[in-house]
Amino acid sequence: MDVRRVVEVWNPVGKCSGTGYLVADRLVLTALHNVLGCGGLEVRQLGAEEPKWIAAEVLWPQIPPDLEREPQADGALVRITDPAWVPPTGVEPVRWGRIDAPVVREERLGCVAVGFPRSEVRDGGRDTKEIRGHIETLTGLKSRGLITAYVDQVAVPSKPDEKSRWAGASGAALFVRGRLVGVVTTDRQQDYRGDQLTAVSVVALAARPGFATAVGELVPEDVTAADRGGAPSTAYDVEVPPGMNNLPELPSPIFVGRTDVMAELERALSAESQTITQTLHGLGGVGKTTLALHYAHDHAGAYRLVWWIRSDTPELIEAGLAALTVRLRGEEASGLTNAQAAEWAVGWLQTHPGWLLVFDNAEKPEDVHAWTGQLRSSGRLLITSRYRRGWICAPIALSVLDDDASLALLSSLVGGGDADEAHALADDLGHLPLALEQAGAFIAQTGITIADYQALWRQYPERATDAAPGGSDPTRTVARIWRITLDALHERDSRAVDILRIAAWYAPTGIPRSLFAPLADDPVDLAQLLGLLADYNMITLGRAGIGVHRLVQRVARTPSAEDPHRDEARVGEARDRAVRLMLDQVPGNPCENVAGWPTWTVLIPHVEALLRACDPAEHTADISLVLSEAGKFLVAQGQSRKATGYFERCLAGDIRLFGEDHPHTLGLWNNLAGAYKSVGDLERAIPLYERTLEARVRLFGEDHPKTLGSRNNLAAAYDSVGDLERAIPLHERTLRARVRVLGEDHLETLRSQNNLASAYDSVGNLERAIPLCERTLEACVRVLGEGHPETLRSRNNLAGAYKSVGDSERAIPLYERTLEARVRVLGEGHPDTLASRNNLAGAYELAGNLETAIQLYEQALSDLRRVMGEDHPTTKLVRENLSIARAQEPSPTPPPPTAPPPQTAP
């Protein structure tokens, strides 16, 4: 019997379906009662890749007999009339047979039939039924050509471990030892639970007029005792004991953290359907094969057969199916080619429901679908793949382990160990199961500590990611598994591998898609490239940006002479390209360009990642530019301690690249001094400012804008330490030069006016401070606009001058307006916003409103601790102001609060 010949017959008049068997290219044998009253019929093939209904008609008998009087006439031949019909290829001709008790000389003969259950819905769900039984040769052969078969077992693919009812087989071909001996006609309607069915024998049909002529050559063979000892005639006659499998050993007996996914897989593969296909997808090394192996081992007893097929290539899939034929047929399969043996295996699987096939590590969906399309009505298919799209089911995504599972896995492998060390190593390895197994096995084999391994991994990442401990599979290492994925990506589009190498230098999450736009032809092309990487689980795509597993990044940016995707030249080019792409995105003027701050906020984590990943010895001018611009932004946001590290790193690199007196280097001296000043470290800031000013005067001259900037900054530093005798003359000199060189309305000129006004305020010269503040504010509003940071600074300074003369009625509204604008423009946590809240509190304290003042001080202190730290100078100042306000007794004339340093601009 060949299940590819089984078809479903639809009777549009009776609104019911039945079973048929293709006995010739366009000729279907079925029961007559299935097609009575119909001129036109439809049929569809079981197991076809795209099963669809096609037109057919009743060919024989032309005049229907009376079945109540002649039950042995309950047979019909249906002809397929649809010109698009393509018969199955590679099937053997039908062998007709007859049973004659004197010839057989046996008490019973095994028989088999495959049919469909009853259905009154044309396109409803279908499930095949494999009915196995026997015929008693002395009592099963009835008069007038009827056969009685006793049902021993009924298998349904959706219930491989249950005995099912067998109703619905009407019209099925009945086979004995590879011969078609009859057509099932009575199958105990209404789901009768009896154990008999009736068939009309081929011999009885052949005796009726026109049957043999319609079929063509029809010579039934005797079913003889000689068949008993020979090899099975067809795939359908080959049986196996339940639970037969070729499962490989589990790669690790330790299995943790997959309870939920295993339950989801079990639910999916136990659903009611004739065939279920389920796919597990995920990053290489995430544990897809291990999960599939554990499922297959745990459930091997529930299936007739469990067969594991390596599916990296079409050739491996064919070889895996051919190996099944060798297992089932033994020496008889020795003369078959791989292709022939694989086809025979498919025939066996089609005719024996209740198996599980595992296609492990399928590279391309189309490679697997070429085979699974033929197995739609027979069993269960489990596929593991790095590729997530193109499957006929909704794939189950497998992610990395959670913290607890990672620690449990490491602890089990190494026999304990320090929990903090294990947690740190798991974080470094990104909680990837294969990397954890690889590390645990290495630690156990060598006897080193977890911390020792982590140090080796960080120092020698190339060797650590490719080291297979003794006794393990040398191909199951992180580096080698991902090499396969990179090969597949490179074959499809080499630019995808370029993007992955570049993304390795950024933070593992939130990478803006826009960074990679120059690598694609257009937005559609970029979306397809990123989609390809996501399909192979090498990146994740989300609204917040692109994510890359940190271990993928570490491997991708580690040069390897053994991997053509990671040679030293390509890795270096990827690093330099990552820096250039970031430079294309950074907004200019990071201190004042408020509109660019959201972009900087997104980019800063990737600047930090670049700083960690790049070797200081390979510092380039582009890296210096990215880090210095990022440092300026951080200073403007009050994160000066972090900025200090950026500037120090840049300065060391620029001195090596350009020398101490190069403009780049001098700019970094200036930036580093500003960062020191922002954290209150004036002892280091002032000498740097003095050194920078001296060098710029020598290189550029007294009136160069860079020189004027240095003189302004040095004056502001003197102002911050209270050395106003030196600060004010420098501010005045700088202002005069900027008016002369840049003009009265230039931003730097307005900044100098602001700084000089603040210095006058600090020294108590309010007769000069207030008019200068008012004039500066008016000019800033006119030139820069209401929301510009310099305008807000001017308004703050004017409010401070009013407060210094005790005019809280004019100071408070200005402070309130400034605070509201800074919250809106700069944000709640910006240093200038925090300073405004402190200043407003001081104004309320001066006005005698201690309750409001204390509330504002408390809020400012809380924000400062969170944003700038407990030891920042501004935090200390506000803490002192709050203490004074709380200790102060209500009085008509409260003591003046300590004011914050005047706001001067660098």
PDB file of N, CA, C and O in Angstrom, residues 665-686:
ATOM      1  N   THR A 665      44.790  69.164  21.244  1.00  0.00           N
ATOM      2  CA  THR A 665      45.256  68.898  22.605  1.00  0.00           C
ATOM      3  C   THR A 665      44.896  70.058  23.534  1.00  0.00           C
ATOM      4  O   THR A 665      44.442  69.852  24.664  1.00  0.00           O
ATOM      5  N   LEU A 666      45.075  71.263  23.049  1.00  0.00           N
ATOM      6  CA  LEU A 666      44.738  72.428  23.875  1.00  0.00           C
ATOM      7  C   LEU A 666      43.235  72.463  24.170  1.00  0.00           C
ATOM      8  O   LEU A 666      42.822  72.850  25.279  1.00  0.00           O
ATOM      9  N   GLY A 667      42.426  72.096  23.188  1.00  0.00           N
ATOM     10  CA  GLY A 667      40.987  72.036  23.434  1.00  0.00           C
ATOM     11  C   GLY A 667      40.647  71.049  24.539  1.00  0.00           C
ATOM     12  O   GLY A 667      39.753  71.301  25.362  1.00  0.00           O
ATOM     13  N   LEU A 668      41.367  69.949  24.586  1.00  0.00           N
ATOM     14  CA  LEU A 668      41.114  68.952  25.632  1.00  0.00           C
ATOM     15  C   LEU A 668      41.614  69.434  26.991  1.00  0.00           C
ATOM     16  O   LEU A 668      41.002  69.138  28.026  1.00  0.00           O
ATOM     17  N   TRP A 669      42.770  70.176  27.013  1.00  0.00           N
ATOM     18  CA  TRP A 669      43.204  70.769  28.286  1.00  0.00           C
ATOM     19  C   TRP A 669      42.085  71.644  28.838  1.00  0.00           C
ATOM     20  O   TRP A 669      41.748  71.601  30.024  1.00  0.00           O
ATOM     21  N   ASN A 670      41.510  72.466  27.952  1.00  0.00           N
ATOM     22  CA  ASN A 670      40.440  73.379  28.347  1.00  0.00           C
ATOM     23  C   ASN A 670      39.209  72.615  28.837  1.00  0.00           C
ATOM     24  O   ASN A 670      38.618  72.947  29.875  1.00  0.00           O
ATOM     25  N   ASN A 671      38.812  71.565  28.111  1.00  0.00           N
ATOM     26  CA  ASN A 671      37.621  70.793  28.491  1.00  0.00           C
ATOM     27  C   ASN A 671      37.822  70.062  29.814  1.00  0.00           C
ATOM     28  O   ASN A 671      36.908  69.984  30.651  1.00  0.00           O
ATOM     29  N   LEU A 672      39.030  69.517  29.992  1.00  0.00           N
ATOM     30  CA  LEU A 672      39.311  68.802  31.231  1.00  0.00           C
ATOM     31  C   LEU A 672      39.293  69.758  32.418  1.00  0.00           C
ATOM     32  O   LEU A 672      38.762  69.439  33.492  1.00  0.00           O
ATOM     33  N   ALA A 673      39.843  70.965  32.236  1.00  0.00           N
ATOM     34  CA  ALA A 673      39.814  71.969  33.306  1.00  0.00           C
ATOM     35  C   ALA A 673      38.376  72.328  33.655  1.00  0.00           C
ATOM     36  O   ALA A 673      38.023  72.474  34.838  1.00  0.00           O
ATOM     37  N   GLY A 674      37.512  72.460  32.626  1.00  0.00           N
ATOM     38  CA  GLY A 674      36.108  72.754  32.887  1.00  0.00           C
ATOM     39  C   GLY A 674      35.421  71.660  33.662  1.00  0.00           C
ATOM     40  O   GLY A 674      34.573  71.930  34.532  1.00  0.00           O
ATOM     41  N   ALA A 675      35.762  70.387  33.365  1.00  0.00           N
ATOM     42  CA  ALA A 675      35.161  69.275  34.104  1.00  0.00           C
ATOM     43  C   ALA A 675      35.614  69.295  35.560  1.00  0.00           C
ATOM     44  O   ALA A 675      34.810  69.073  36.481  1.00  0.00           O
ATOM     45  N   TYR A 676      36.907  69.581  35.787  1.00  0.00           N
ATOM     46  CA  TYR A 676      37.399  69.686  37.167  1.00  0.00           C
ATOM     47  C   TYR A 676      36.669  70.807  37.904  1.00  0.00           C
ATOM     48  O   TYR A 676      36.271  70.670  39.075  1.00  0.00           O
ATOM     49  N   LYS A 677      36.506  71.960  37.240  1.00  0.00           N
ATOM     50  CA  LYS A 677      35.820  73.092  37.871  1.00  0.00           C
ATOM     51  C   LYS A 677      34.384  72.733  38.232  1.00  0.00           C
ATOM     52  O   LYS A 677      33.890  73.105  39.300  1.00  0.00           O
ATOM     53  N   SER A 678      33.706  71.958  37.368  1.00  0.00           N
ATOM     54  CA  SER A 678      32.304  71.607  37.606  1.00  0.00           C
ATOM     55  C   SER A 678      32.132  70.725  38.826  1.00  0.00           C
ATOM     56  O   SER A 678      31.085  70.761  39.477  1.00  0.00           O
ATOM     57  N   VAL A 679      33.149  69.943  39.148  1.00  0.00           N
ATOM     58  CA  VAL A 679      33.044  69.080  40.335  1.00  0.00           C
ATOM     59  C   VAL A 679      33.685  69.750  41.549  1.00  0.00           C
ATOM     60  O   VAL A 679      33.835  69.116  42.604  1.00  0.00           O
ATOM     61  N   GLY A 680      34.098  71.004  41.404  1.00  0.00           N
ATOM     62  CA  GLY A 680      34.658  71.745  42.541  1.00  0.00           C
ATOM     63  C   GLY A 680      36.126  71.526  42.765  1.00  0.00           C
ATOM     64  O   GLY A 680      36.668  71.973  43.797  1.00  0.00           O
ATOM     65  N   ASP A 681      36.823  70.875  41.825  1.00  0.00           N
ATOM     66  CA  ASP A 681      38.257  70.624  41.984  1.00  0.00           C
ATOM     67  C   ASP A 681      39.033  71.764  41.336  1.00  0.00           C
ATOM     68  O   ASP A 681      39.657  71.618  40.280  1.00  0.00           O
ATOM     69  N   LEU A 682      38.992  72.937  41.989  1.00  0.00           N
ATOM     70  CA  LEU A 682      39.644  74.130  41.421  1.00  0.00           C
ATOM     71  C   LEU A 682      41.161  74.044  41.489  1.00  0.00           C
ATOM     72  O   LEU A 682      41.872  74.728  40.731  1.00  0.00           O
ATOM     73  N   GLU A 683      41.684  73.216  42.398  1.00  0.00           N
ATOM     74  CA  GLU A 683      43.145  73.091  42.509  1.00  0.00           C
ATOM     75  C   GLU A 683      43.746  72.498  41.240  1.00  0.00           C
ATOM     76  O   GLU A 683      44.893  72.795  40.897  1.00  0.00           O
ATOM     77  N   ARG A 684      42.983  71.651  40.565  1.00  0.00           N
ATOM     78  CA  ARG A 684      43.480  71.102  39.299  1.00  0.00           C
ATOM     79  C   ARG A 684      42.981  71.910  38.109  1.00  0.00           C
ATOM     80  O   ARG A 684      43.638  71.954  37.067  1.00  0.00           O
ATOM     81  N   ALA A 685      41.811  72.543  38.254  1.00  0.00           N
ATOM     82  CA  ALA A 685      41.240  73.264  37.124  1.00  0.00           C
ATOM     83  C   ALA A 685      42.045  74.516  36.784  1.00  0.00           C
ATOM     84  O   ALA A 685      42.361  74.767  35.601  1.00  0.00           O
ATOM     85  N   ILE A 686      42.395  75.324  37.796  1.00  0.00           N
ATOM     86  CA  ILE A 686      43.032  76.618  37.524  1.00  0.00           C
ATOM     87  C   ILE A 686      44.381  76.467  36.826  1.00  0.00           C
ATOM     88  O   ILE A 686      44.657  77.150  35.832  1.00  0.00           O
TER      89      ILE A 686
END
